[in-house]
Short mmCIF file of C-alpha atoms in Angstrom, two decimals:
data_model
loop_
_atom_site.label_atom_id
_atom_site.label_comp_id
_atom_site.label_asym_id
_atom_site.label_seq_id
_atom_site.Cartn_x
_atom_site.Cartn_y
_atom_site.Cartn_z
CA MET A 1 197.83 71.22 58.93
CA ALA A 2 196.29 67.89 59.93
CA ALA A 3 198.02 66.20 57.01
CA TRP A 4 201.32 67.78 57.97
CA ALA A 5 200.86 66.65 61.56
CA GLY A 6 200.29 63.09 60.32
CA ILE A 7 203.42 63.21 58.17
CA THR A 8 205.37 64.57 61.13
CA ALA A 9 204.13 61.78 63.41
CA ILE A 10 205.07 59.08 60.89
CA THR A 11 208.45 60.70 60.31
CA ALA A 12 209.06 60.97 64.05
CA GLN A 13 208.38 57.26 64.44
CA TRP A 14 210.76 56.45 61.54
CA LEU A 15 213.45 58.66 63.04
CA GLY A 16 212.97 57.18 66.48
CA GLN A 17 212.94 60.62 68.10
CA ASN A 18 209.38 60.87 69.37
CA HIS A 19 210.66 60.86 72.96
CA ALA A 20 214.45 61.14 72.83
CA PRO A 21 215.92 64.67 72.84
CA LEU A 22 218.71 65.78 70.59
CA SER A 23 222.29 65.30 71.76
CA PHE A 24 224.35 68.29 72.94
CA ASP A 25 225.89 68.96 69.52
CA GLN A 26 222.58 68.44 67.74
CA SER A 27 220.80 70.79 70.15
CA HIS A 28 223.41 73.45 69.43
CA HIS A 29 222.80 73.19 65.68
CA PHE A 30 219.03 73.15 66.18
CA LEU A 31 219.10 76.33 68.27
CA LEU A 32 221.32 78.07 65.72
CA ALA A 33 218.86 77.10 62.99
CA LEU A 34 216.03 78.66 65.00
CA GLY A 35 217.94 81.94 65.01
CA TYR A 36 218.46 81.71 61.25
CA ARG A 37 214.76 80.92 60.84
CA ASP A 38 213.81 84.18 62.56
CA ILE A 39 216.16 86.05 60.21
CA LEU A 40 214.80 84.35 57.08
CA ALA A 41 211.26 85.24 58.13
CA HIS A 42 212.14 88.96 57.81
CA PRO A 43 213.75 89.79 54.42
CA GLY A 44 214.98 93.13 55.76
CA GLN A 45 217.28 91.23 58.14
CA TRP A 46 218.83 88.83 55.61
CA ALA A 47 222.17 90.62 55.81
CA ARG A 48 222.44 89.21 59.37
CA LEU A 49 222.80 85.71 57.91
CA LEU A 50 226.49 86.54 57.44
CA SER A 51 227.07 87.65 61.02
CA TYR A 52 224.60 85.74 63.20
CA ALA A 53 226.95 82.92 64.26
CA ILE A 54 230.69 83.08 64.93
CA TYR A 55 231.89 79.48 65.07
CA TYR A 56 229.83 77.57 62.53
CA PRO A 57 229.37 78.73 58.90
CA PRO A 58 225.72 79.21 57.93
CA LEU A 59 224.98 76.86 55.00
CA PHE A 60 223.66 73.87 56.97
CA HIS A 61 221.79 75.94 59.54
CA THR A 62 220.21 78.13 56.85
CA SER A 63 218.98 75.06 54.98
CA LEU A 64 217.45 73.67 58.19
CA ALA A 65 215.96 77.09 58.95
CA ALA A 66 214.35 77.23 55.51
CA MET A 67 212.80 73.80 56.07
CA MET A 68 211.43 74.89 59.46
CA LEU A 69 210.13 78.12 57.97
CA LEU A 70 208.10 76.10 55.45
CA GLY A 71 207.02 73.22 57.66
CA GLY A 72 207.13 74.50 61.23
CA VAL A 73 209.47 73.92 64.14
CA SER A 74 209.77 70.35 65.41
CA LEU A 75 212.52 68.30 66.98
CA GLN A 76 210.99 65.20 65.45
CA TYR A 77 211.40 66.06 61.79
CA ALA A 78 214.46 68.38 61.99
CA PRO A 79 216.80 65.51 60.93
CA LEU A 80 214.86 65.28 57.65
CA ILE A 81 217.07 68.07 56.29
CA ASN A 82 219.78 65.43 55.98
CA SER A 83 217.62 63.54 53.47
CA PHE A 84 218.12 66.52 51.18
CA TRP A 85 221.87 66.64 51.82
CA LEU A 86 222.19 62.88 51.38
CA LEU A 87 220.60 63.23 47.94
CA MET A 88 223.00 66.10 47.21
CA LEU A 89 225.87 63.76 48.11
CA MET A 90 224.59 60.87 46.02
CA VAL A 91 224.31 62.87 42.77
CA PRO A 92 228.00 63.91 42.42
CA THR A 93 229.08 60.48 43.67
CA TRP A 94 227.10 58.97 40.78
CA LEU A 95 228.53 61.48 38.29
CA LEU A 96 232.12 60.83 39.39
CA GLY A 97 231.65 57.07 39.55
CA ARG A 98 229.99 56.92 36.13
CA LYS A 99 233.03 58.52 34.52
CA ALA A 100 235.60 56.53 36.50
CA PHE A 101 234.13 53.02 36.57
CA GLY A 102 231.12 52.96 34.27
CA ARG A 103 227.39 53.74 34.58
CA ALA A 104 226.45 50.68 36.64
CA ALA A 105 229.31 51.17 39.10
CA GLY A 106 228.53 54.88 39.40
CA LEU A 107 224.91 54.14 40.31
CA ALA A 108 226.00 51.42 42.74
CA GLY A 109 228.48 53.81 44.39
CA ALA A 110 225.76 56.43 44.90
CA LEU A 111 223.41 53.84 46.42
CA LEU A 112 226.19 52.51 48.62
CA VAL A 113 226.76 55.99 50.08
CA ALA A 114 223.14 55.98 51.26
CA LEU A 115 223.30 52.45 52.71
CA ILE A 116 226.54 52.41 54.71
CA PRO A 117 226.18 52.38 58.52
CA ALA A 118 227.48 55.95 58.92
CA SER A 119 224.80 57.35 56.60
CA ALA A 120 222.11 55.30 58.33
CA GLY A 121 223.02 57.09 61.54
CA LEU A 122 223.85 60.59 60.35
CA ALA A 123 220.64 60.85 58.32
CA ARG A 124 218.82 60.77 61.68
CA GLU A 125 221.02 63.39 63.36
CA VAL A 126 220.98 67.20 63.24
CA LEU A 127 224.67 67.42 62.32
CA MET A 128 226.64 69.15 59.55
CA GLU A 129 228.62 66.25 58.11
CA LEU A 130 226.23 65.32 55.29
CA CYS A 131 226.10 68.95 54.17
CA LEU A 132 229.91 69.20 54.21
CA ALA A 133 230.34 65.85 52.43
CA ALA A 134 227.91 66.91 49.69
CA MET A 135 229.74 70.18 49.06
CA VAL A 136 233.11 68.40 49.00
CA ALA A 137 231.78 65.92 46.42
CA TRP A 138 230.31 68.66 44.21
CA THR A 139 233.57 70.62 44.34
CA VAL A 140 235.63 67.55 43.42
CA TRP A 141 233.24 66.95 40.52
CA ALA A 142 233.81 70.52 39.29
CA LEU A 143 237.56 69.99 39.61
CA GLU A 144 237.28 66.85 37.51
CA ARG A 145 235.21 68.66 34.87
CA SER A 146 237.71 71.53 34.69
CA GLN A 147 240.19 69.14 33.00
CA GLY A 148 243.33 70.33 34.70
CA LEU A 149 241.92 73.83 35.44
CA SER A 150 241.77 74.52 31.70
CA ARG A 151 238.04 75.08 31.09
CA ARG A 152 236.78 78.56 31.97
CA ARG A 153 233.11 77.84 32.66
CA TRP A 154 233.97 74.97 34.99
CA LEU A 155 236.49 77.15 36.82
CA LEU A 156 233.71 79.65 37.48
CA ALA A 157 231.45 76.84 38.71
CA LEU A 158 234.33 75.54 40.81
CA GLY A 159 234.71 78.94 42.48
CA ALA A 160 231.00 79.11 43.33
CA LEU A 161 230.92 75.55 44.69
CA ALA A 162 234.12 76.01 46.70
CA GLY A 163 232.74 79.22 48.20
CA LEU A 164 229.50 77.48 49.18
CA GLY A 165 231.53 74.57 50.52
CA MET A 166 233.49 76.92 52.77
CA LEU A 167 230.12 78.06 54.12
CA ALA A 168 229.47 74.43 55.05
CA LYS A 169 232.70 74.14 57.07
CA TRP A 170 236.26 75.42 56.76
CA THR A 171 237.66 71.85 56.82
CA LEU A 172 236.56 71.62 53.17
CA VAL A 173 240.13 72.65 52.30
CA LEU A 174 241.58 69.48 53.85
CA TYR A 175 239.53 67.27 51.55
CA LEU A 176 240.30 69.25 48.40
CA LEU A 177 244.08 69.69 48.53
CA GLY A 178 244.77 66.20 47.16
CA PRO A 179 242.18 66.35 44.34
CA LEU A 180 243.43 69.83 43.37
CA ALA A 181 247.04 68.61 43.17
CA TRP A 182 245.99 65.58 41.11
CA CYS A 183 243.91 67.79 38.81
CA LEU A 184 247.03 69.84 38.02
CA VAL A 185 249.23 66.76 37.56
CA SER A 186 246.80 64.90 35.30
CA GLY A 187 246.12 68.04 33.27
CA ARG A 188 249.83 68.52 32.63
CA ARG A 189 250.16 64.86 31.60
CA GLN A 190 247.42 65.38 29.05
CA GLY A 191 249.10 68.50 27.71
CA ARG A 192 246.43 70.90 28.97
CA VAL A 193 247.29 74.50 29.82
CA VAL A 194 245.99 76.03 33.04
CA ASP A 195 243.62 78.94 32.39
CA TRP A 196 245.11 81.31 34.96
CA PRO A 197 242.66 84.17 34.30
CA GLY A 198 239.86 81.64 34.79
CA VAL A 199 241.49 80.50 38.02
CA ALA A 200 241.63 84.12 39.20
CA TRP A 201 237.95 84.61 38.39
CA GLY A 202 237.12 81.38 40.24
CA LEU A 203 239.02 82.56 43.32
CA LEU A 204 237.24 85.91 43.13
CA ILE A 205 233.85 84.19 43.02
CA ALA A 206 234.77 81.87 45.92
CA GLY A 207 235.93 84.83 48.00
CA ALA A 208 232.80 86.82 47.21
CA VAL A 209 230.66 83.90 48.38
CA CYS A 210 232.42 82.96 51.62
CA LEU A 211 234.60 85.87 52.80
CA PRO A 212 231.73 88.07 54.05
CA TRP A 213 231.08 85.43 56.69
CA TYR A 214 234.70 84.65 57.53
CA LEU A 215 235.64 88.32 57.90
CA HIS A 216 232.81 89.34 60.20
CA SER A 217 234.61 88.11 63.34
CA PRO A 218 238.00 86.63 62.38
CA ALA A 219 239.69 86.95 65.77
CA THR A 220 236.97 85.00 67.59
CA LEU A 221 236.75 82.39 64.83
CA ILE A 222 240.52 81.76 64.80
CA LYS A 223 240.58 81.60 68.60
CA ASN A 224 237.79 79.01 68.65
CA MET A 225 239.47 76.95 65.92
CA LEU A 226 242.78 76.92 67.84
CA ILE A 227 241.00 75.90 71.05
CA ASN A 228 239.24 73.08 69.21
CA ALA A 229 242.52 71.92 67.68
CA GLY A 230 244.47 71.89 70.95
CA PRO A 231 242.88 72.07 74.42
CA VAL A 232 239.65 70.35 73.35
CA ALA A 233 241.61 67.42 71.91
CA LEU A 234 243.60 67.06 75.14
CA ARG A 235 240.48 67.28 77.31
CA GLU A 236 238.73 64.60 75.26
CA GLY A 237 241.76 62.31 75.49
CA ASP A 238 242.43 62.11 71.74
CA PRO A 239 245.59 60.15 70.89
CA ALA A 240 248.79 61.95 69.83
CA VAL A 241 249.17 62.37 66.08
CA PHE A 242 252.14 60.03 65.56
CA SER A 243 251.21 57.46 68.17
CA LEU A 244 250.01 54.06 66.99
CA ALA A 245 246.52 54.87 68.27
CA GLY A 246 246.56 58.20 66.42
CA LEU A 247 247.69 56.65 63.12
CA LEU A 248 245.12 53.85 63.34
CA TYR A 249 242.26 56.06 64.56
CA TYR A 250 240.58 56.64 61.18
CA PRO A 251 241.25 53.24 59.58
CA LEU A 252 239.72 51.63 62.66
CA SER A 253 236.87 54.13 62.57
CA LEU A 254 236.18 53.16 58.96
CA VAL A 255 235.93 49.52 60.04
CA ASN A 256 234.15 49.87 63.38
CA HIS A 257 231.91 52.91 62.94
CA GLN A 258 231.53 53.97 59.31
CA MET A 259 231.35 50.90 57.05
CA PHE A 260 232.18 47.74 59.11
CA LEU A 261 234.83 45.24 58.11
CA PRO A 262 233.24 43.51 55.03
CA LEU A 263 232.61 46.81 53.20
CA ALA A 264 235.92 48.27 54.39
CA LEU A 265 237.73 45.27 52.88
CA LEU A 266 236.03 46.02 49.56
CA VAL A 267 237.46 49.55 49.78
CA ALA A 268 240.92 47.99 50.18
CA VAL A 269 240.24 45.77 47.14
CA GLY A 270 239.29 48.87 45.14
CA LEU A 271 242.44 50.69 46.28
CA ALA A 272 244.62 47.77 45.22
CA THR A 273 242.82 47.41 41.88
CA VAL A 274 243.23 51.08 40.94
CA LEU A 275 246.89 51.03 42.00
CA THR A 276 247.81 47.84 40.16
CA ARG A 277 245.81 48.46 37.01
CA ARG A 278 246.89 52.13 36.94
CA ARG A 279 243.45 53.17 35.73
CA GLU A 280 243.67 56.93 35.17
CA ALA A 281 239.94 57.51 35.61
CA GLY A 282 239.90 55.94 39.08
CA ALA A 283 242.89 57.92 40.27
CA MET A 284 240.80 60.90 41.43
CA ALA A 285 238.83 58.75 43.89
CA LEU A 286 242.07 57.16 45.08
CA VAL A 287 243.84 60.50 45.64
CA TRP A 288 240.74 62.08 47.18
CA PHE A 289 240.43 59.30 49.75
CA LEU A 290 244.11 58.80 50.63
CA SER A 291 245.12 62.48 50.76
CA GLY A 292 242.14 63.38 52.92
CA LEU A 293 242.85 60.43 55.21
CA VAL A 294 246.46 61.59 55.72
CA LEU A 295 245.48 65.21 56.38
CA ILE A 296 242.75 64.50 58.94
CA THR A 297 245.11 62.04 60.66
CA LEU A 298 247.60 64.89 61.10
CA LEU A 299 244.99 66.88 63.05
CA ARG A 300 245.39 66.61 66.82
CA ASN A 301 241.63 66.68 67.32
CA LYS A 302 240.10 63.34 66.34
CA ASP A 303 236.44 62.59 65.61
CA SER A 304 234.97 59.78 63.53
CA ARG A 305 232.72 62.32 61.80
CA TYR A 306 235.77 63.90 60.14
CA LEU A 307 236.05 60.75 58.05
CA TYR A 308 232.57 61.07 56.58
CA PRO A 309 233.42 63.45 53.67
CA LEU A 310 235.86 60.74 52.47
CA LEU A 311 233.22 58.02 52.32
CA ALA A 312 232.02 59.02 48.84
CA PRO A 313 235.39 58.08 47.26
CA ALA A 314 235.57 55.08 49.62
CA CYS A 315 232.23 53.84 48.28
CA LEU A 316 233.37 54.40 44.70
CA LEU A 317 236.48 52.32 45.39
CA ALA A 318 234.33 49.65 47.08
CA VAL A 319 232.38 49.17 43.82
CA GLY A 320 235.07 50.30 41.36
CA TRP A 321 236.84 46.95 41.26
CA ALA A 322 233.54 45.36 40.20
CA GLY A 323 233.10 47.97 37.48
CA MET A 324 236.45 46.91 36.04
CA LEU A 325 235.45 43.28 35.59
CA GLY A 326 235.51 42.18 31.95
CA ARG A 327 232.16 40.44 31.51
CA ARG A 328 228.94 42.41 31.87
CA TRP A 329 227.06 39.70 33.78
CA LEU A 330 229.99 39.40 36.18
CA ARG A 331 230.03 43.16 36.79
CA TRP A 332 226.30 43.22 37.51
CA ALA A 333 226.50 40.20 39.81
CA ALA A 334 229.40 41.68 41.80
CA LEU A 335 227.72 45.08 42.13
CA ALA A 336 224.46 43.45 43.22
CA GLY A 337 226.36 41.47 45.84
CA VAL A 338 227.98 44.62 47.25
CA LEU A 339 224.62 46.42 47.45
CA ALA A 340 222.93 43.39 49.05
CA LEU A 341 225.64 43.31 51.73
CA ALA A 342 225.21 47.05 52.30
CA ALA A 343 221.41 46.67 52.54
CA LEU A 344 221.83 44.02 55.25
CA HIS A 345 224.14 46.33 57.19
CA PHE A 346 221.61 49.14 56.76
CA GLY A 347 218.83 47.01 58.21
CA ALA A 348 221.01 45.98 61.13
CA VAL A 349 222.15 49.46 62.17
CA SER A 350 218.89 51.24 61.36
CA TYR A 351 216.31 48.85 62.78
CA ALA A 352 218.30 45.96 64.34
CA TRP A 353 216.81 43.38 61.94
CA GLY A 354 218.33 40.92 59.49
CA PRO A 355 221.15 38.38 59.74
CA LEU A 356 223.77 41.10 60.31
CA ALA A 357 222.00 42.55 63.36
CA ARG A 358 223.94 40.11 65.52
CA GLU A 359 227.00 41.63 67.17
CA ARG A 360 230.16 40.13 65.64
CA VAL A 361 233.61 41.51 66.46
CA TRP A 362 236.90 39.99 65.34
CA ARG A 363 240.04 40.86 67.30
CA VAL A 364 243.39 41.16 65.55
CA ALA A 365 246.49 42.02 67.63
CA GLY A 366 244.21 43.31 70.37
CA GLN A 367 242.27 45.62 68.04
CA PRO A 368 238.52 45.10 67.62
CA LEU A 369 237.27 44.87 64.03
CA ARG A 370 233.49 44.99 63.71
CA LEU A 371 232.03 42.47 61.29
CA SER A 372 228.37 43.28 61.87
CA GLY A 373 225.89 44.48 64.45
CA PRO A 374 223.66 47.44 65.30
CA LYS A 375 226.21 49.41 67.34
CA ALA A 376 228.27 52.28 65.95
CA VAL A 377 228.92 55.87 66.96
CA TYR A 378 226.44 57.50 64.58
CA ALA A 379 224.62 54.41 63.39
CA ARG A 380 222.36 52.92 66.04
CA PRO A 381 218.75 51.73 66.08
CA PRO A 382 216.18 54.42 66.90
CA SER A 383 215.57 54.72 70.63
CA PRO A 384 212.24 55.79 72.14
CA ALA A 385 213.93 56.47 75.52
CA ASP A 386 212.06 59.27 77.30
CA TRP A 387 214.41 61.71 79.05
CA GLN A 388 211.40 63.58 80.51
CA MET A 389 212.12 66.90 78.82
CA ALA A 390 208.45 67.73 78.30
CA ALA A 391 207.53 66.65 81.83
CA ILE A 392 210.28 68.75 83.47
CA LEU A 393 209.42 71.86 81.48
CA GLY A 394 205.71 71.31 82.07
CA ALA A 395 206.22 70.96 85.83
CA ALA A 396 208.18 74.23 85.93
CA ARG A 397 205.46 76.05 83.96
CA ALA A 398 202.68 74.64 86.13
CA ASP A 399 204.45 75.59 89.36
CA TRP A 400 205.34 79.11 88.24
CA SER A 401 203.30 81.89 89.87
CA ARG A 402 204.08 84.98 87.80
CA PRO A 403 202.57 85.20 84.29
CA GLY A 404 204.50 88.37 83.42
CA ARG A 405 207.72 86.54 82.51
CA PRO A 406 208.76 82.90 81.92
CA PRO A 407 210.47 80.99 84.73
CA ARG A 408 214.24 80.60 84.49
CA LEU A 409 215.51 77.01 84.70
CA GLY A 410 219.13 76.02 85.38
CA VAL A 411 220.37 72.52 84.47
CA LEU A 412 223.00 70.65 86.49
CA ALA A 413 224.00 67.82 84.17
CA SER A 414 225.85 67.59 80.87
CA LEU A 415 225.09 64.14 79.51
CA THR A 416 224.69 63.46 75.82
CA TYR A 417 220.89 63.59 75.96
CA PHE A 418 220.33 65.47 79.21
CA ASN A 419 221.91 68.89 79.27
CA LYS A 420 221.12 72.58 79.15
CA MET A 421 220.95 72.76 75.35
CA ALA A 422 218.73 69.67 75.08
CA LEU A 423 216.16 71.25 77.42
CA GLU A 424 216.55 74.60 75.69
CA SER A 425 215.95 73.12 72.23
CA TRP A 426 212.95 71.16 73.53
CA ALA A 427 211.47 74.35 75.04
CA ALA A 428 212.05 76.29 71.81
CA ALA A 429 210.50 73.57 69.64
CA HIS A 430 207.41 73.11 71.77
CA GLY A 431 206.25 76.62 72.47
CA GLY A 432 208.74 78.01 74.98
CA GLY A 433 207.28 79.11 78.28
CA VAL A 434 210.53 78.34 80.13
CA CYS A 435 213.85 80.17 79.86
CA VAL A 436 216.71 77.66 80.17
CA VAL A 437 219.90 79.30 81.49
CA SER A 438 223.42 78.23 82.37
CA VAL A 439 224.44 77.84 86.00
CA VAL A 440 227.93 76.41 85.41
CA LYS A 441 230.21 79.28 84.31
CA PRO A 442 233.86 78.44 85.09
CA THR A 443 235.06 81.57 83.28
CA HIS A 444 233.24 83.66 85.92
CA TRP A 445 234.91 81.95 88.86
CA ARG A 446 237.55 84.18 90.46
CA PRO A 447 240.64 82.73 92.19
CA GLY A 448 240.02 82.48 95.91
CA GLN A 449 236.28 83.07 95.49
CA VAL A 450 235.24 80.01 93.50
CA GLU A 451 232.63 78.75 95.98
CA ARG A 452 231.06 82.20 96.30
CA ASP A 453 230.88 82.60 92.51
CA MET A 454 229.39 79.10 92.14
CA ILE A 455 226.63 79.95 94.61
CA HIS A 456 226.01 83.28 92.89
CA GLY A 457 225.47 81.45 89.59
CA LEU A 458 223.21 78.87 91.25
CA LEU A 459 220.96 81.51 92.77
CA GLY A 460 220.26 83.22 89.45
CA PRO A 461 217.42 81.02 88.09
CA ASP A 462 214.00 80.34 89.60
CA TYR A 463 214.36 76.56 89.28
CA LEU A 464 217.18 74.05 89.23
CA VAL A 465 216.97 70.59 87.73
CA THR A 466 219.57 68.23 89.17
CA LYS A 467 220.34 64.62 88.41
CA THR A 468 221.44 61.64 90.45
CA GLY A 469 224.16 59.36 89.10
CA GLY A 470 226.46 60.40 86.26
CA LEU A 471 226.51 64.04 85.17
CA GLY A 472 228.76 63.76 82.10
CA LEU A 473 232.46 64.14 81.42
CA ASP A 474 232.86 67.74 82.62
CA PRO A 475 233.97 67.63 86.30
CA ASP A 476 232.77 71.21 86.87
CA PHE A 477 229.17 69.99 86.93
CA GLY A 478 229.99 67.68 89.82
CA ARG A 479 231.67 70.51 91.73
CA VAL A 480 228.71 72.82 91.25
CA LEU A 481 226.19 70.11 92.22
CA ARG A 482 228.10 69.40 95.44
CA GLU A 483 228.04 73.12 96.26
CA ALA A 484 224.32 73.27 95.45
CA ARG A 485 223.53 70.36 97.77
CA LYS A 486 225.52 71.99 100.53
CA ALA A 487 224.44 75.63 100.29
CA VAL A 488 221.38 76.00 97.99
CA LEU A 489 219.13 72.93 97.86
CA PRO A 490 218.54 72.65 101.66
CA GLN A 491 216.56 75.93 101.39
CA ALA A 492 214.85 74.98 98.10
CA ARG A 493 211.54 73.18 97.55
CA LEU A 494 211.43 69.89 95.66
CA VAL A 495 208.71 70.29 93.01
CA ALA A 496 208.88 66.87 91.34
CA ALA A 497 211.18 63.95 90.53
CA PHE A 498 211.39 62.10 87.21
CA PRO A 499 212.86 58.66 86.44
CA LEU A 500 215.40 58.70 83.58
CA PRO A 501 216.36 55.93 81.13
CA ASP A 502 219.85 55.45 82.62
CA GLY A 503 218.34 54.44 85.97
CA SER A 504 218.92 57.83 87.58
CA ARG A 505 216.41 60.47 88.67
CA ALA A 506 215.95 64.11 87.69
CA GLU A 507 214.82 66.44 90.47
CA LEU A 508 213.19 69.82 89.88
CA TRP A 509 213.82 72.37 92.67
CA ARG A 510 212.10 75.73 93.24
CA LEU A 511 214.50 78.31 94.65
CA GLY A 512 213.38 80.98 97.08
CA ASN A 513 213.85 83.91 94.70
CA ASP A 514 211.24 86.68 94.46
CA PRO A 515 209.21 86.08 91.25
CA ALA A 516 208.86 89.87 90.84
CA ARG A 517 212.61 90.53 90.74
CA VAL A 518 214.15 92.06 87.66
CA VAL A 519 216.02 89.49 85.54
CA PRO A 520 217.86 89.67 82.20
CA PRO A 521 215.77 88.86 79.12
CA CYS A 522 215.78 85.25 78.01
CA ASN A 523 218.14 84.85 75.06
#
């Protein structure tokens, strides 16, 4: 245990998460994984793996749960699960690149996937994208090996991989439609006959793997997917699909957040080389990247993470042109240059060191194009910023007067690193002792009685933690905080205040509720 604690401490320092909590999305995934961990710990309950969560498929969370079951629960080393999924992404990238552009280029493409700015960031996050990207890459590899859907054993493997991929995320389909179409086209060109019975068996295997999860609550799942595709996109201010901003969203994301301009230009060189030289072997990477790019652009909901499963073919194209060079020494020199450039970007975005750590942005027609620097959406230097999670939870535990049940804590802020789920995940990872509950429930507010329902929700917990300054994008938190300051906090007791990294202050309030009252169990 002492050795494991030492490894955890070193890992936490490398990840830069020894103080910083997980973001809202990461906290959500972490808490889901804790639920899956409890299920895995009891073999008699394993059937619940297919019905525990409604919105997110279970593959990523089950893998994280298995790691926590073996090594213990910790916020600090939870992102290490992405080291496994990054390796799982690198292997099929190498296999595909080796066939398309040669052994050296295949190896360089796999290494490039690990070094690009997006991977430097996502490997330190508790997010699903690396898992999804790995399953997409493995499924494309099986498609390639099926030789136009003509080889039975690879069709069976394709069915199993596609089924597992659908348990990573349903958007897998968007990234596979282009490669599937090209597989059929290229197979017909080569005179291969589709093995339709094998295709049927593959579909049966895929359905057997993924349908038990998708059918356990289809109405709720479809409702959540439609909400995410429409109202969520509008609320977040995503650009319209066919607007200039919508059409440029992912190309600019590739430049500014995923790879930066020098590496993105090498992707363009690879695209042009495959198109002009009409190299059949490189066509799969080309179709995979371009078809996926078009399909995610047609989605109303935009997020730079949606581009990540297309970065494996992008990396293959970024080195593929070098693999096509005639002389061996020239190929090796070009590939070494690409990897050296990627390593410098990796150092800049991971640890803010090296010549590319300086912020350089080039503007073309008003659009920023990032040349180098440490700043990107999911690729930023580790931050030791202390958002006082442990101190807030510890103050609530120390002030609580009834040992029979844990105190209930409501959170009135929804910032990226300071929100209800961040405190809840911190409490779960570090021994509990505090039940973190929601006090902002707009769906419970009745017309004409909004203020009364707000106050009713505020009076439910034993403690409230409020925050000065910004509360996040959701305006409902501001409305509830104003109501709390007017009708609830004047009768509450201020337990402690905590300075936060953004210059604001968190304040822990003890409400005047009877500690012996009956309350719902903490879920």
